[in-house]
């Protein structure tokens, strides 16, 4: 099973709202990622968690706050977003150690619209 | 740093035509190479991969060969179908740990009946 699930599928929020995106995988992967994808562009890396610890933060504004409660779950907390933050938010996971291609498996994404 | 260059398109072909999408890369060390496909309104799906020189990845009739001498990983399919219409991303991974992928800009493929 190579499934990564994300909820919600769609989210509309105002600039003063607080919301959270959720991601889950049960492949035993120990690295999880958040990407942001604008229309007609490739995904841009936001955060990387390795063994539930934040290992990469690609200079993302503080209005995005990631959380990794356990090895299967990844959250992205949103607060005071701007309209330009509207995008598809993708979660991905991969094996952390050992030999291998380090391929990442992506979820279906959350389509976020900020009004 | 790492980079991936691919034709952006859109690439428009007729059904049953031969497909080639070019991808070249720059990377430190010996990267692993991937093709991902994204159908409208969906996330990215891993299409195929190759981990070392001369490896050929294949899946669903698509193939790509890791060419170290030309730093290329071109995607090919002998006979495309309308259902192959999507955006295709070439990507590489060269980190030693839990790092992100480096993506090309994506190629929008349109197959006409």
Short mmCIF file of C-alpha atoms in Angstrom, two decimals:
data_model
loop_
_atom_site.label_atom_id
_atom_site.label_comp_id
_atom_site.label_asym_id
_atom_site.label_seq_id
_atom_site.Cartn_x
_atom_site.Cartn_y
_atom_site.Cartn_z
CA UNK A 1 0.00 0.00 0.00
CA UNK A 2 1.53 3.32 -1.09
CA UNK A 3 -1.28 5.58 0.03
CA UNK A 4 -0.97 8.98 1.59
CA UNK A 5 -4.27 10.53 2.62
CA UNK A 6 -5.03 14.22 3.11
CA UNK A 7 -8.00 16.05 4.57
CA UNK A 8 -9.84 18.14 3.73
CA UNK A 9 -9.87 17.92 -0.04
CA UNK A 10 -10.97 21.54 -0.38
CA UNK A 11 -10.78 24.42 2.10
CA UNK A 12 -11.98 28.00 1.85
CA UNK A 13 -10.91 30.31 4.64
CA UNK A 14 -10.86 33.98 5.44
CA UNK A 15 -7.72 35.86 6.27
CA UNK A 16 -8.55 35.90 10.00
CA UNK A 17 -9.40 32.20 10.27
CA UNK A 18 -7.38 29.41 11.83
CA UNK A 19 -7.53 26.04 10.13
CA UNK A 20 -5.47 22.87 9.88
CA UNK A 21 -4.56 20.49 7.09
CA UNK A 22 -4.03 16.83 7.93
CA UNK A 23 -1.94 14.10 6.34
CA UNK A 24 -1.60 10.42 7.20
CA UNK A 25 0.49 7.49 5.94
CA UNK A 26 0.77 3.90 7.13
CA UNK A 27 3.77 2.78 5.10
CA UNK A 28 6.21 3.00 8.01
CA UNK A 29 7.92 5.97 6.40
CA UNK A 30 9.92 8.15 8.77
CA UNK A 31 10.21 11.26 6.58
CA UNK A 32 7.20 13.43 5.77
CA UNK A 33 6.96 16.59 3.69
CA UNK A 34 4.74 19.56 2.96
CA UNK A 35 4.81 21.10 -0.51
CA UNK A 36 2.95 24.07 -1.95
CA UNK A 37 1.94 23.99 -5.61
CA UNK A 38 0.63 26.95 -7.57
CA UNK A 39 -1.19 26.46 -10.85
CA UNK A 40 1.01 25.31 -13.74
CA UNK A 41 4.08 25.17 -11.48
CA UNK A 42 6.05 22.32 -9.88
CA UNK A 43 5.66 21.66 -6.15
CA UNK A 44 7.77 23.84 -3.85
CA UNK A 45 9.15 22.27 -0.69
CA UNK A 46 7.96 23.91 2.55
CA UNK A 47 8.88 21.59 5.43
CA UNK A 48 10.57 18.24 6.04
CA UNK A 49 10.09 16.08 9.12
CA UNK A 50 12.48 13.26 9.86
CA UNK A 51 11.69 10.93 12.75
CA UNK A 52 9.04 13.40 13.91
CA UNK A 53 11.58 16.22 14.10
CA UNK A 54 11.56 19.25 11.85
CA UNK A 55 14.70 19.03 9.75
CA UNK A 56 14.05 21.51 6.94
CA UNK A 57 12.04 24.74 6.89
CA UNK A 58 12.40 26.43 3.54
CA UNK A 59 11.98 29.99 4.82
CA UNK A 60 8.24 29.61 5.09
CA UNK A 61 6.30 32.47 6.75
CA UNK A 62 5.27 31.87 10.34
CA UNK A 63 1.59 31.92 9.41
CA UNK A 64 2.24 28.29 8.38
CA UNK A 65 3.02 26.07 11.37
CA UNK A 66 3.79 22.36 10.86
CA UNK A 67 3.34 19.66 13.45
CA UNK A 68 4.20 15.97 13.48
CA UNK A 69 2.33 14.30 16.37
CA UNK A 70 3.64 10.83 15.51
CA UNK A 71 5.33 8.92 12.73
CA UNK A 72 2.10 8.50 10.75
CA UNK A 73 0.59 11.96 11.03
CA UNK A 74 1.54 15.39 9.76
CA UNK A 75 -0.43 18.58 10.27
CA UNK A 76 -0.13 22.06 8.82
CA UNK A 77 -1.71 24.77 10.95
CA UNK A 78 -2.81 27.90 9.11
CA UNK A 79 -3.39 31.33 10.61
CA UNK A 80 -3.81 34.81 9.15
CA UNK A 81 -3.17 33.68 5.61
CA UNK A 82 -3.04 35.97 2.59
CA UNK A 83 -4.87 35.51 -0.73
CA UNK A 84 -1.55 34.67 -2.40
CA UNK A 85 -1.34 31.60 -0.16
CA UNK A 86 -4.16 30.04 -2.19
CA UNK A 87 -2.68 26.89 -3.74
CA UNK A 88 -2.70 23.10 -3.70
CA UNK A 89 -0.95 21.83 -0.57
CA UNK A 90 0.62 18.42 -1.01
CA UNK A 91 1.85 16.03 1.64
CA UNK A 92 4.42 13.35 0.83
CA UNK A 93 6.36 10.65 2.65
CA UNK A 94 9.48 8.56 2.06
CA UNK A 95 11.74 6.08 3.81
CA UNK A 96 14.28 7.79 6.00
CA UNK A 97 17.26 5.47 6.17
CA UNK A 98 18.91 2.82 4.11
CA UNK A 99 19.64 2.28 0.48
CA UNK A 100 17.08 3.14 -2.09
CA UNK A 101 15.85 5.70 -4.50
CA UNK A 102 14.24 7.80 -1.79
CA UNK A 103 11.13 8.17 -3.87
CA UNK A 104 8.37 10.21 -2.30
CA UNK A 105 4.72 9.23 -2.31
CA UNK A 106 2.26 12.07 -2.54
CA UNK A 107 -1.24 12.53 -1.24
CA UNK A 108 -4.06 13.96 -3.38
CA UNK A 109 -3.61 17.42 -1.91
CA UNK A 110 -5.78 20.04 -0.24
CA UNK A 111 -7.02 22.81 -2.52
CA UNK A 112 -6.86 25.95 -0.35
CA UNK A 113 -8.59 29.20 -1.23
CA UNK A 114 -8.00 32.26 0.96
CA UNK A 115 -10.65 34.97 0.63
CA UNK B 1 23.06 23.16 -6.74
CA UNK B 2 20.72 20.63 -8.27
CA UNK B 3 18.49 21.45 -11.22
CA UNK B 4 16.21 19.70 -13.69
CA UNK B 5 15.37 21.01 -17.15
CA UNK B 6 12.46 19.69 -19.18
CA UNK B 7 10.40 20.89 -22.11
CA UNK B 8 7.37 22.75 -20.81
CA UNK B 9 4.92 22.41 -23.65
CA UNK B 10 2.09 22.09 -24.01
CA UNK B 11 2.93 19.06 -26.12
CA UNK B 12 0.00 18.04 -28.31
CA UNK B 13 -0.08 14.62 -29.97
CA UNK B 14 -2.62 12.43 -31.69
CA UNK B 15 -3.68 9.16 -30.13
CA UNK B 16 -1.25 6.28 -30.87
CA UNK B 17 1.63 8.67 -31.58
CA UNK B 18 5.12 8.13 -30.16
CA UNK B 19 5.96 10.27 -27.16
CA UNK B 20 9.28 11.68 -26.00
CA UNK B 21 9.59 14.22 -23.20
CA UNK B 22 13.17 15.36 -22.70
CA UNK B 23 14.70 15.78 -19.25
CA UNK B 24 18.27 16.74 -18.37
CA UNK B 25 19.70 17.34 -14.95
CA UNK B 26 22.55 18.85 -12.98
CA UNK B 27 23.36 17.31 -9.63
CA UNK B 28 26.11 16.57 -7.17
CA UNK B 29 26.96 12.95 -6.62
CA UNK B 30 24.80 10.19 -8.07
CA UNK B 31 21.16 11.19 -7.93
CA UNK B 32 18.12 8.99 -8.21
CA UNK B 33 15.79 10.06 -11.01
CA UNK B 34 12.02 10.00 -11.21
CA UNK B 35 9.08 10.78 -13.42
CA UNK B 36 5.87 11.85 -11.72
CA UNK B 37 2.50 12.37 -13.39
CA UNK B 38 -0.24 14.73 -12.26
CA UNK B 39 -3.75 14.37 -13.62
CA UNK B 40 -6.08 17.38 -13.43
CA UNK B 41 -7.18 18.14 -9.89
CA UNK B 42 -5.02 15.40 -8.35
CA UNK B 43 -1.75 14.95 -6.51
CA UNK B 44 1.47 13.59 -8.01
CA UNK B 45 1.80 9.89 -8.79
CA UNK B 46 5.17 8.20 -9.10
CA UNK B 47 5.36 6.90 -12.67
CA UNK B 48 8.83 5.36 -12.72
CA UNK B 49 12.28 5.63 -11.22
CA UNK B 50 15.95 4.78 -11.80
CA UNK B 51 18.70 4.75 -9.22
CA UNK B 52 21.93 4.31 -11.18
CA UNK B 53 23.45 4.75 -14.60
CA UNK B 54 21.92 2.65 -17.40
CA UNK B 55 18.95 1.65 -15.24
CA UNK B 56 15.68 1.64 -17.16
CA UNK B 57 12.52 2.49 -15.28
CA UNK B 58 9.22 1.38 -16.79
CA UNK B 59 5.54 1.46 -15.93
CA UNK B 60 2.24 1.53 -17.84
CA UNK B 61 4.05 1.51 -21.19
CA UNK B 62 6.30 4.44 -20.26
CA UNK B 63 10.07 4.03 -20.13
CA UNK B 64 13.07 6.17 -19.22
CA UNK B 65 16.78 5.29 -19.11
CA UNK B 66 19.27 6.90 -16.74
CA UNK B 67 22.04 8.24 -19.00
CA UNK B 68 24.92 9.49 -16.88
CA UNK B 69 27.10 10.47 -19.83
CA UNK B 70 24.45 12.86 -21.15
CA UNK B 71 22.85 13.60 -17.73
CA UNK B 72 19.46 12.77 -19.18
CA UNK B 73 16.34 10.80 -18.28
CA UNK B 74 13.99 11.16 -21.24
CA UNK B 75 10.46 9.77 -20.94
CA UNK B 76 9.12 7.69 -23.86
CA UNK B 77 5.97 5.81 -24.75
CA UNK B 78 5.35 3.97 -27.98
CA UNK B 79 1.64 4.66 -28.39
CA UNK B 80 -0.10 7.31 -26.30
CA UNK B 81 -3.75 7.32 -25.31
CA UNK B 82 -6.16 10.15 -24.51
CA UNK B 83 -6.00 9.04 -20.87
CA UNK B 84 -2.26 9.91 -20.82
CA UNK B 85 -3.15 13.60 -20.96
CA UNK B 86 -1.61 15.10 -17.82
CA UNK B 87 1.36 17.09 -16.55
CA UNK B 88 4.62 15.13 -16.30
CA UNK B 89 7.38 16.15 -13.88
CA UNK B 90 10.97 14.96 -14.04
CA UNK B 91 12.63 15.00 -10.61
CA UNK B 92 15.82 14.01 -8.85
CA UNK B 93 16.92 13.18 -5.35
CA UNK B 94 20.57 13.49 -4.33
CA UNK B 95 20.43 14.27 -0.63
CA UNK B 96 21.89 12.10 2.08
CA UNK B 97 18.89 12.42 4.30
CA UNK B 98 15.24 13.39 4.27
CA UNK B 99 15.46 16.12 1.67
CA UNK B 100 12.98 17.33 -0.86
CA UNK B 101 12.94 16.42 -4.50
CA UNK B 102 14.22 18.80 -7.16
CA UNK B 103 11.55 19.11 -9.85
CA UNK B 104 11.58 20.27 -13.43
CA UNK B 105 8.92 22.80 -14.42
CA UNK B 106 6.57 20.14 -15.76
CA UNK B 107 5.41 19.23 -19.27
CA UNK B 108 1.73 19.52 -20.08
CA UNK B 109 0.81 16.68 -22.46
CA UNK B 110 -2.41 16.82 -24.48
CA UNK B 111 -3.49 13.76 -26.46
CA UNK B 112 -6.18 14.31 -29.07
CA UNK B 113 -8.44 11.49 -30.28
#
